[in-house]
PDB file of C-alpha atoms in Angstrom:
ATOM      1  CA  UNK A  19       0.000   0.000   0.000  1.00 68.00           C
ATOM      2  CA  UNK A  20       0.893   3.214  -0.315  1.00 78.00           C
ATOM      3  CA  UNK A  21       2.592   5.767   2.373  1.00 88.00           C
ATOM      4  CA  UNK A  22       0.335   8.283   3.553  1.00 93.00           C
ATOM      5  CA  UNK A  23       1.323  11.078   5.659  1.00 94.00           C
ATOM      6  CA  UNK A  24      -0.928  13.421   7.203  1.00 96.00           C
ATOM      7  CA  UNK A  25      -0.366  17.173   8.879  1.00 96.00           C
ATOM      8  CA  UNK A  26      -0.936  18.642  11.726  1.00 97.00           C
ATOM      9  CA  UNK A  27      -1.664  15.156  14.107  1.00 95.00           C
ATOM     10  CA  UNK A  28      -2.893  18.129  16.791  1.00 96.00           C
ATOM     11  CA  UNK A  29      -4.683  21.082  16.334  1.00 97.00           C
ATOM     12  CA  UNK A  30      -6.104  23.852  18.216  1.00 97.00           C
ATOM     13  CA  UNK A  31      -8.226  26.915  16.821  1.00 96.00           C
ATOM     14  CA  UNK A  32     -10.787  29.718  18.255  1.00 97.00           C
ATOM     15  CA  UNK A  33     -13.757  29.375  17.113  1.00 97.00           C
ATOM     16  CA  UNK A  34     -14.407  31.061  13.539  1.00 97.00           C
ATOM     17  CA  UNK A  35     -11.468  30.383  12.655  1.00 97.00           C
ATOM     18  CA  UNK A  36     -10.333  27.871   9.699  1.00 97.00           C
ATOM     19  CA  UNK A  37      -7.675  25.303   9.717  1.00 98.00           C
ATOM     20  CA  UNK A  38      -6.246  23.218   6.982  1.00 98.00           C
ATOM     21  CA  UNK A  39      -5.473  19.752   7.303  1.00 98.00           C
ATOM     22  CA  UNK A  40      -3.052  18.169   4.865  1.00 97.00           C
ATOM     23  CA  UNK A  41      -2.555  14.675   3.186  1.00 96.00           C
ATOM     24  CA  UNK A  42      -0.347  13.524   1.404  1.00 95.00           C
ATOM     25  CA  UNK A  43       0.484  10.139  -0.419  1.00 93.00           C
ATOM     26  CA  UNK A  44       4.351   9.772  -0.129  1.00 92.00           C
ATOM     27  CA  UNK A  45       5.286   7.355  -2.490  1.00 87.00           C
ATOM     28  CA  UNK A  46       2.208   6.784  -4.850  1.00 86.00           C
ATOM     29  CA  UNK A  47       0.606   9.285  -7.427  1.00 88.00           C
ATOM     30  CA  UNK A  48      -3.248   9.162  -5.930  1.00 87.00           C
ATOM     31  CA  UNK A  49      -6.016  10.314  -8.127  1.00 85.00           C
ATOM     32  CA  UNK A  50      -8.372   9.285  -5.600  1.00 88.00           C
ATOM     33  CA  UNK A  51      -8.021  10.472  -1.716  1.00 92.00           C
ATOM     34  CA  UNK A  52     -10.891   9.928   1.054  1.00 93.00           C
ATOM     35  CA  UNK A  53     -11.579  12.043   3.985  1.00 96.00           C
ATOM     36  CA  UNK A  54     -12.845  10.728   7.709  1.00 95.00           C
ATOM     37  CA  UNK A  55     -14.861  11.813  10.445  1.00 96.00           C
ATOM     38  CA  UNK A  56     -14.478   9.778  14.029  1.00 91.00           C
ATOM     39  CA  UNK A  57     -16.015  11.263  16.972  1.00 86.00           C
ATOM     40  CA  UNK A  58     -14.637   9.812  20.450  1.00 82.00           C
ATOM     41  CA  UNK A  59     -15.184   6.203  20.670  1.00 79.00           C
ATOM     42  CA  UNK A  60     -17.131   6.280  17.449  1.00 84.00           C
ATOM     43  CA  UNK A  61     -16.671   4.569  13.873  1.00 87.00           C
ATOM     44  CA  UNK A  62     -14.913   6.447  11.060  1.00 90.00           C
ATOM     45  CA  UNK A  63     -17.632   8.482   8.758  1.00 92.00           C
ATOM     46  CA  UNK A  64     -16.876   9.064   5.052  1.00 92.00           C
ATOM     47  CA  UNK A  65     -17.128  12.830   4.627  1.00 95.00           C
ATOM     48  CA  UNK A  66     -15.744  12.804   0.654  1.00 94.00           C
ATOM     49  CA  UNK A  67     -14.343  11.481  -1.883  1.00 92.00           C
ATOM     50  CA  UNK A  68     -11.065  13.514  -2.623  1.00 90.00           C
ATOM     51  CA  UNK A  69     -10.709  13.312  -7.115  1.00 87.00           C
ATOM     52  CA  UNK A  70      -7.371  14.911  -8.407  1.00 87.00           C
ATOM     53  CA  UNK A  71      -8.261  17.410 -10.509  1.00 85.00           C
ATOM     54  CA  UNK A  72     -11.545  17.952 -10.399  1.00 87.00           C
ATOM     55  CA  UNK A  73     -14.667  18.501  -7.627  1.00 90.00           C
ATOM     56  CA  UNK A  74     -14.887  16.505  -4.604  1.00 92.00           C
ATOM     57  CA  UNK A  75     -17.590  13.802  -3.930  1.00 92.00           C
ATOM     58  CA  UNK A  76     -19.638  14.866  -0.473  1.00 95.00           C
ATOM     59  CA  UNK A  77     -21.228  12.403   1.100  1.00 93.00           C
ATOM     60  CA  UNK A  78     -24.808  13.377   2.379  1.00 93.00           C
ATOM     61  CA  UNK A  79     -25.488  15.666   5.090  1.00 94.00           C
ATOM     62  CA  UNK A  80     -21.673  16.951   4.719  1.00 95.00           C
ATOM     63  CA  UNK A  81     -21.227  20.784   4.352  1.00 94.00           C
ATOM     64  CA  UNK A  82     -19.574  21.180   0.836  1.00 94.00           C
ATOM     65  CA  UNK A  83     -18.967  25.015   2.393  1.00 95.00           C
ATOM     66  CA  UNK A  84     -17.705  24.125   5.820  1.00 96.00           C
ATOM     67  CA  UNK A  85     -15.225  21.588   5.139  1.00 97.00           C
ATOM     68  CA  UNK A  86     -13.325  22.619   1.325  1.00 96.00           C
ATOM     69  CA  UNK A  87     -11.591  19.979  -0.274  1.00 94.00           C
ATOM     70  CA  UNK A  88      -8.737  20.411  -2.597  1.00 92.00           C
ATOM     71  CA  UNK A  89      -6.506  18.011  -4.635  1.00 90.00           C
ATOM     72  CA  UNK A  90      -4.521  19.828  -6.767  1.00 82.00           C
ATOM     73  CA  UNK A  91      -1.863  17.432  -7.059  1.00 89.00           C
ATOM     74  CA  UNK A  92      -1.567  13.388  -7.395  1.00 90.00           C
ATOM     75  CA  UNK A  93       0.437  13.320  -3.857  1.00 92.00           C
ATOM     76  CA  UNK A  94      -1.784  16.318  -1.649  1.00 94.00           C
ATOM     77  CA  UNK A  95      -5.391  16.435  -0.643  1.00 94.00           C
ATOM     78  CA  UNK A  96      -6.126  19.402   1.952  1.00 96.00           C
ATOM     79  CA  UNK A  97      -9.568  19.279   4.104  1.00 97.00           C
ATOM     80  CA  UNK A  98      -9.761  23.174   5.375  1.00 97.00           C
ATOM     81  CA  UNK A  99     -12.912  23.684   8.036  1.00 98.00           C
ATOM     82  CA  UNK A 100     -13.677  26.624   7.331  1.00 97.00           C
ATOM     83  CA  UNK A 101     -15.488  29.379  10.365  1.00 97.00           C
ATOM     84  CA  UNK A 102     -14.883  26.684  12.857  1.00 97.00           C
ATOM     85  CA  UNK A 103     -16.904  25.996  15.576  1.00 96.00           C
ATOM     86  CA  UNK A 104     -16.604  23.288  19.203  1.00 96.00           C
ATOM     87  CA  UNK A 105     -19.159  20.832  17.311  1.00 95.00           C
ATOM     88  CA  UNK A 106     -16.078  20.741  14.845  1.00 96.00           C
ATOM     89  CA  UNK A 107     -13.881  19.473  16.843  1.00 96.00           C
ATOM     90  CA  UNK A 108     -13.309  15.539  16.038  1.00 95.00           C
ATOM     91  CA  UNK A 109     -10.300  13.326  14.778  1.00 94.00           C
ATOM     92  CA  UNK A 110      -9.905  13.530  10.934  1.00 96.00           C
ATOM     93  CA  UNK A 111      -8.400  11.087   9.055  1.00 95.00           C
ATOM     94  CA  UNK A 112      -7.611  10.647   4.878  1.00 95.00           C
ATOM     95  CA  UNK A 113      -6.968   7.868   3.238  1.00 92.00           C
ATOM     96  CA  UNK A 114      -5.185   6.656  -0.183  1.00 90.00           C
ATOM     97  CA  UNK A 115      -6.244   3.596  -1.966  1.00 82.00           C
ATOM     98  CA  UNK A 116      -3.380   2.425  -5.033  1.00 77.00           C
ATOM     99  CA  UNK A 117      -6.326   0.511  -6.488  1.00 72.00           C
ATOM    100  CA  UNK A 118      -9.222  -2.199  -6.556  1.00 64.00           C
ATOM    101  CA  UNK A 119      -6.884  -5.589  -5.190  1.00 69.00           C
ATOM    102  CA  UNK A 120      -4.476  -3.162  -2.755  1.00 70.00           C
ATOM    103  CA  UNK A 121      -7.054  -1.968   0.047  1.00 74.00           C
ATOM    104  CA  UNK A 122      -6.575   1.484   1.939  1.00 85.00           C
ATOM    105  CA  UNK A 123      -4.054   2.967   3.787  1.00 89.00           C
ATOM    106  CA  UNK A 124      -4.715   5.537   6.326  1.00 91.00           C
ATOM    107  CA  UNK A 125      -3.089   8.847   7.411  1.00 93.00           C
ATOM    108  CA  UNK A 126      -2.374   9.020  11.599  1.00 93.00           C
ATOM    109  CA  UNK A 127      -4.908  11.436  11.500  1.00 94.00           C
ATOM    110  CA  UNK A 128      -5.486  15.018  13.025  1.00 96.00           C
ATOM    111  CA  UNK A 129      -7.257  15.931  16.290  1.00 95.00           C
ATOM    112  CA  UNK A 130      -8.774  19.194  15.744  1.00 97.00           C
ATOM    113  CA  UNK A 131     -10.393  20.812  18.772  1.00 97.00           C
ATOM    114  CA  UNK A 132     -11.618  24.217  18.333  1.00 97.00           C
ATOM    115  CA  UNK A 133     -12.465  26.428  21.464  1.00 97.00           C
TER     116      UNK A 133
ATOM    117  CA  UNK B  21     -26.688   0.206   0.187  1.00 75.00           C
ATOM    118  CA  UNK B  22     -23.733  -1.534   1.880  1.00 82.00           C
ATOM    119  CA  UNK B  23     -23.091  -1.456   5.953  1.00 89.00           C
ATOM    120  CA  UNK B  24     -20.958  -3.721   8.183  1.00 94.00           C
ATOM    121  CA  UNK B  25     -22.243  -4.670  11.763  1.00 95.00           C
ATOM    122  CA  UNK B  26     -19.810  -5.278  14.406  1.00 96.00           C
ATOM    123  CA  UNK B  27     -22.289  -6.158  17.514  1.00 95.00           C
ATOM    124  CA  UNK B  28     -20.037  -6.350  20.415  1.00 95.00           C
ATOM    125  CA  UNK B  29     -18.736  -2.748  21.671  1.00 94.00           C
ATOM    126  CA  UNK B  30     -16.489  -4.107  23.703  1.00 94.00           C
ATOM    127  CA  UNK B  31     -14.883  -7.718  24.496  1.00 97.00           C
ATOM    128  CA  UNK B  32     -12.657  -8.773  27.028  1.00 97.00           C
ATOM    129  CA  UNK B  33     -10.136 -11.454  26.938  1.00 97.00           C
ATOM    130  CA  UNK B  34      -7.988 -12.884  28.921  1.00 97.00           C
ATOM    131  CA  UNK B  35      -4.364 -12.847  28.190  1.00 97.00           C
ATOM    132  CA  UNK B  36      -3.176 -16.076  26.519  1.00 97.00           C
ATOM    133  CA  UNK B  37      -7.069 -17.149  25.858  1.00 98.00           C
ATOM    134  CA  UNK B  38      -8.581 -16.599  21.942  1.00 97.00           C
ATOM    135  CA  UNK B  39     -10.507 -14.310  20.409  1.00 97.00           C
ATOM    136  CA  UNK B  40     -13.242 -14.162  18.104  1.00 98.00           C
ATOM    137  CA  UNK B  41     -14.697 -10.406  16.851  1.00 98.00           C
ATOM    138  CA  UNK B  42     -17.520 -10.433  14.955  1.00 98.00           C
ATOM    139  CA  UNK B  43     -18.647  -8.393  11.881  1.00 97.00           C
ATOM    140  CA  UNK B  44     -21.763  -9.106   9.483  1.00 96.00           C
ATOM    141  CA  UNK B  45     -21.932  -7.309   6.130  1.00 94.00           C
ATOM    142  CA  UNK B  46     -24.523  -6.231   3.890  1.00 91.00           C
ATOM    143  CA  UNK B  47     -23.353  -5.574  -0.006  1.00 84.00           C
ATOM    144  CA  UNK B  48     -25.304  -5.855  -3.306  1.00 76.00           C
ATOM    145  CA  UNK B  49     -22.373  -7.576  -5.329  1.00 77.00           C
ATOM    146  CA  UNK B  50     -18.767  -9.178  -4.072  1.00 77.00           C
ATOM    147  CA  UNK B  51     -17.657  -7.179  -0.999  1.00 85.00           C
ATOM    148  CA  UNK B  52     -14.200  -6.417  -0.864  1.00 89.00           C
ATOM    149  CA  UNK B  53     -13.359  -6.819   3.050  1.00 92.00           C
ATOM    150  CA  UNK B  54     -11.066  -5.316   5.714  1.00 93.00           C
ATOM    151  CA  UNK B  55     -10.229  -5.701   9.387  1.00 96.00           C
ATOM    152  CA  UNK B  56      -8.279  -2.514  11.051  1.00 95.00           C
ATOM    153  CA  UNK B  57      -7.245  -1.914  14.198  1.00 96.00           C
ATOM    154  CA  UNK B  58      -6.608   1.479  15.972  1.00 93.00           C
ATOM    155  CA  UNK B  59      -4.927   2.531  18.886  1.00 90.00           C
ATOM    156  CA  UNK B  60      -6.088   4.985  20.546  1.00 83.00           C
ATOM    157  CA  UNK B  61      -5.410   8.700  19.138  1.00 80.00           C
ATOM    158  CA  UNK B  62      -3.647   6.849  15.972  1.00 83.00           C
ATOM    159  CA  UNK B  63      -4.806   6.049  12.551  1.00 85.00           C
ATOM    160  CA  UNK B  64      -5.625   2.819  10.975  1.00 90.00           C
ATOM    161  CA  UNK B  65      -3.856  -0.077  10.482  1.00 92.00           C
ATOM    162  CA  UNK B  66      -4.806  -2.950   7.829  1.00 91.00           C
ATOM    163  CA  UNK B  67      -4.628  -6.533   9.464  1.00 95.00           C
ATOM    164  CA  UNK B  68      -6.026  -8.431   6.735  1.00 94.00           C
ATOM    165  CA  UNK B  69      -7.999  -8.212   3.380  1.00 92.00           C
ATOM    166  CA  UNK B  70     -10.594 -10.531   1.500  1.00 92.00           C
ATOM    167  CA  UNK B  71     -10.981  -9.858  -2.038  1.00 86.00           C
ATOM    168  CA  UNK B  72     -11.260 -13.237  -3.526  1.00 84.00           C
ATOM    169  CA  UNK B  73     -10.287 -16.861  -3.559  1.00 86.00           C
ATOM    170  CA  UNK B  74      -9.544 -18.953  -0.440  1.00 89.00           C
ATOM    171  CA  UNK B  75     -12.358 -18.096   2.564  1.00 92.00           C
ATOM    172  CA  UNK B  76      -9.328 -17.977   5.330  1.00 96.00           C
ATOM    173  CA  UNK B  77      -7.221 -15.652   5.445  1.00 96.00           C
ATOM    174  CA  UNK B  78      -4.046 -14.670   6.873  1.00 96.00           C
ATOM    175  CA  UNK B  79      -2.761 -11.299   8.614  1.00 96.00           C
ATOM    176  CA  UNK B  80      -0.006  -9.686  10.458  1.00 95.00           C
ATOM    177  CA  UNK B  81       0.138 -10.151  14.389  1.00 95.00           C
ATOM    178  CA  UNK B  82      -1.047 -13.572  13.858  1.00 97.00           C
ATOM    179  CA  UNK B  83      -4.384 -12.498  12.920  1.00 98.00           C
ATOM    180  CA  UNK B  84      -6.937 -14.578  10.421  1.00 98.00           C
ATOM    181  CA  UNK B  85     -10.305 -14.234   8.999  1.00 98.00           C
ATOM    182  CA  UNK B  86     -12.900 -15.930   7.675  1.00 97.00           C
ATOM    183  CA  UNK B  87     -15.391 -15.472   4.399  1.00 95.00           C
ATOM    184  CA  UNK B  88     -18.486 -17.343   5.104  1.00 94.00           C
ATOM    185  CA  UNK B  89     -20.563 -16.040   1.826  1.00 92.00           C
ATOM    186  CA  UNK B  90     -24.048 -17.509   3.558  1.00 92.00           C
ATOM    187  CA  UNK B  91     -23.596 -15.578   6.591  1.00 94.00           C
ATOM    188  CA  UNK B  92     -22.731 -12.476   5.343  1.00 94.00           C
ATOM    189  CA  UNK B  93     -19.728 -12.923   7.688  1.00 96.00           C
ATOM    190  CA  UNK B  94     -16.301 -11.822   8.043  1.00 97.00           C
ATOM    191  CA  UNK B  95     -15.576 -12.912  11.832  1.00 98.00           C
ATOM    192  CA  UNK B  96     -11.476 -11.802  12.781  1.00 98.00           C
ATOM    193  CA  UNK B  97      -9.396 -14.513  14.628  1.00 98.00           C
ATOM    194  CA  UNK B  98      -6.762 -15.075  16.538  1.00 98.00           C
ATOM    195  CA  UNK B  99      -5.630 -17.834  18.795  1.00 97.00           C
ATOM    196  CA  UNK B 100      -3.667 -16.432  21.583  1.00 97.00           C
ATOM    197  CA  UNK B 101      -4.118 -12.805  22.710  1.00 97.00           C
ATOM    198  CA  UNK B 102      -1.753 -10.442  24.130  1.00 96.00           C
ATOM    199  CA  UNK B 103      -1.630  -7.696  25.691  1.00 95.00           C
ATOM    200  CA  UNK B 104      -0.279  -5.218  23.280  1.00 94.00           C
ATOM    201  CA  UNK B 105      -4.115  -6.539  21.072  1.00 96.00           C
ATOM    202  CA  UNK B 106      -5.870  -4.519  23.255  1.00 96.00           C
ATOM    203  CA  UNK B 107      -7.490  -1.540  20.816  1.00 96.00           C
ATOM    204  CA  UNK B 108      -9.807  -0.431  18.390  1.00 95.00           C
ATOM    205  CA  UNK B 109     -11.025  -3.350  15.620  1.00 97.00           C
ATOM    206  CA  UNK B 110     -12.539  -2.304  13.150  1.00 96.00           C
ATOM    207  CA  UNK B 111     -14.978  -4.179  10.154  1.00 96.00           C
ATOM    208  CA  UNK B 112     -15.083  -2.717   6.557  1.00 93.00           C
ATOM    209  CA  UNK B 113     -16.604  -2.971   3.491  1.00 91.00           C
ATOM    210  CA  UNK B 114     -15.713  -1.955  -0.240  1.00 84.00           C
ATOM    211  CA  UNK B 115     -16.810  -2.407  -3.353  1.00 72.00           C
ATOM    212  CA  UNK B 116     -14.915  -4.262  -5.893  1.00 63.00           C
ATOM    213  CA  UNK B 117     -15.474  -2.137  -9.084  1.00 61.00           C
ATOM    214  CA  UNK B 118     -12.679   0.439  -8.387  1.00 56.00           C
ATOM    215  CA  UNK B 119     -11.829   3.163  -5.964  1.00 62.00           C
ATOM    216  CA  UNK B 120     -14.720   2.905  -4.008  1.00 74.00           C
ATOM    217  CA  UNK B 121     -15.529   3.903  -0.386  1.00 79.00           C
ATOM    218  CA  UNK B 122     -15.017   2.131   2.545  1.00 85.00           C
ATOM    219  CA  UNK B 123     -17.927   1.680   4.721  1.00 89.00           C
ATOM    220  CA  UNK B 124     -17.036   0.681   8.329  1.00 92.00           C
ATOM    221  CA  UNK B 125     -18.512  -0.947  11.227  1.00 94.00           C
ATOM    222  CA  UNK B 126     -19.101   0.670  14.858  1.00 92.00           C
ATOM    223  CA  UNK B 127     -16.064  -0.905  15.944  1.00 94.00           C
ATOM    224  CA  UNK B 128     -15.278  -3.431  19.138  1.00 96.00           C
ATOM    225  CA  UNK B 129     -12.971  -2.296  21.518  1.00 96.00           C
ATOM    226  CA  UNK B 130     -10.605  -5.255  22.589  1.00 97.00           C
ATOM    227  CA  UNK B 131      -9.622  -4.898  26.502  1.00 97.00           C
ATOM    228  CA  UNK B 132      -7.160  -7.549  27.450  1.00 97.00           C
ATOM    229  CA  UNK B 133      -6.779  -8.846  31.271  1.00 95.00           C
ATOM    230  CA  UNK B 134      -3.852 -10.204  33.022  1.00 91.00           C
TER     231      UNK B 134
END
């Protein structure tokens, strides 16, 4: 699979504020990058589907406004909440898939907490 | 639509003793799935995959899984537990027609005693 770093693991931001969170596939060229919700001891959410190049897939009930995704290049997808506010404030994580037969590798995530 | 049901929250297991975690799927054509484990405050990492071919498979930390097609199951294994297992497991499905979503399971927190 491929190596997936993502930036900031911790961050901290007053509220209306926005923050941009970056990932970025290390060693493969990804067309396709996906972006995470997990609330405390919850299960990972799919917020979007991250396409090089062109707009990003939101999943329902996901703020195309609030949380801007870019993916400008084949190694960096950046999720920036904008105006943030404390029911914001969750672990994010991307992924990278290198195709059908590989699975999905995951960033180490970012804690955002916004006061 | 697909979904994965992992019905235990949390499991405890004795050091040295095996483990069974459950997870049922639900997916229109031939799932692609994934077990993952998380510790806590870290991201994901992939024990095993089942794409095709032989039901059992094989994963890193001595981890297996089986494919059981008429249960909808995908039930993660391991013999002998220790105490560094104790996290996050996570169930997932995919679909098997490209780069397609993962859809996860609530999760079952593994707690390991002495």
């Amino acid at each position: 699979g491929a190596v997936v770093s993502q930036h900031p693991s911790r961050v901290i931001c007053k509220s209306g504020t926005s923050v941009k969170i970056e990932c970025r596939s290390l060693d493969f060229q990804a067309t396709t990058m996906f972006w995470y919700r997990q609330f405390p001891k919850q299960s990972l959410m799919l917020m979007a589907t991250s396409n090089e190049g062109s707009k990003a897939t939101y999943e329902q009930g996901v703020e195309k406004d609030k949380f801007l995704i870019n993916h400008a290049s084949l190694t960096l997808s950046t999720l920036t909440v904008t105006s943030a506010h404390p029911e914001d404030s969750s672990f994010y994580i991307c992924s990278v898939t290198t195709g059908p037969l590989d699975g999905y590798t995951f960033g180490s995530g970012t804690r955002l907490t916004v006061v | 639509a697909q979904s994965v049901t992992q019905p235990d929250i949390h499991i405890t297991v004795s050091e040295g003793a095996s483990l069974e975690l459950r997870c049922n799927y639900s997916y229109g054509a031939t799932p692609y799935l994934f077990w993952y484990v998380q510790s806590p405050g870290q991201g994901l990492q992939l024990l095993l995959k089942y794409f095709s071919g032989d039901t059992l498979v094989q994963g890193i930390k001595g981890f297996e899984a089986e494919f059981k097609r008429s249960q909808s199951s995908f039930n993660l294994r391991k013999p002998s537990v220790h105490w560094s297992d104790a996290a996050e497991y996570f169930c997932a499905v995919g679909g098997n027609t490209g780069f397609q979503k993962l859809v996860f399971g609530t999760g079952t927190r593994l707690l390991v005693s002495p």
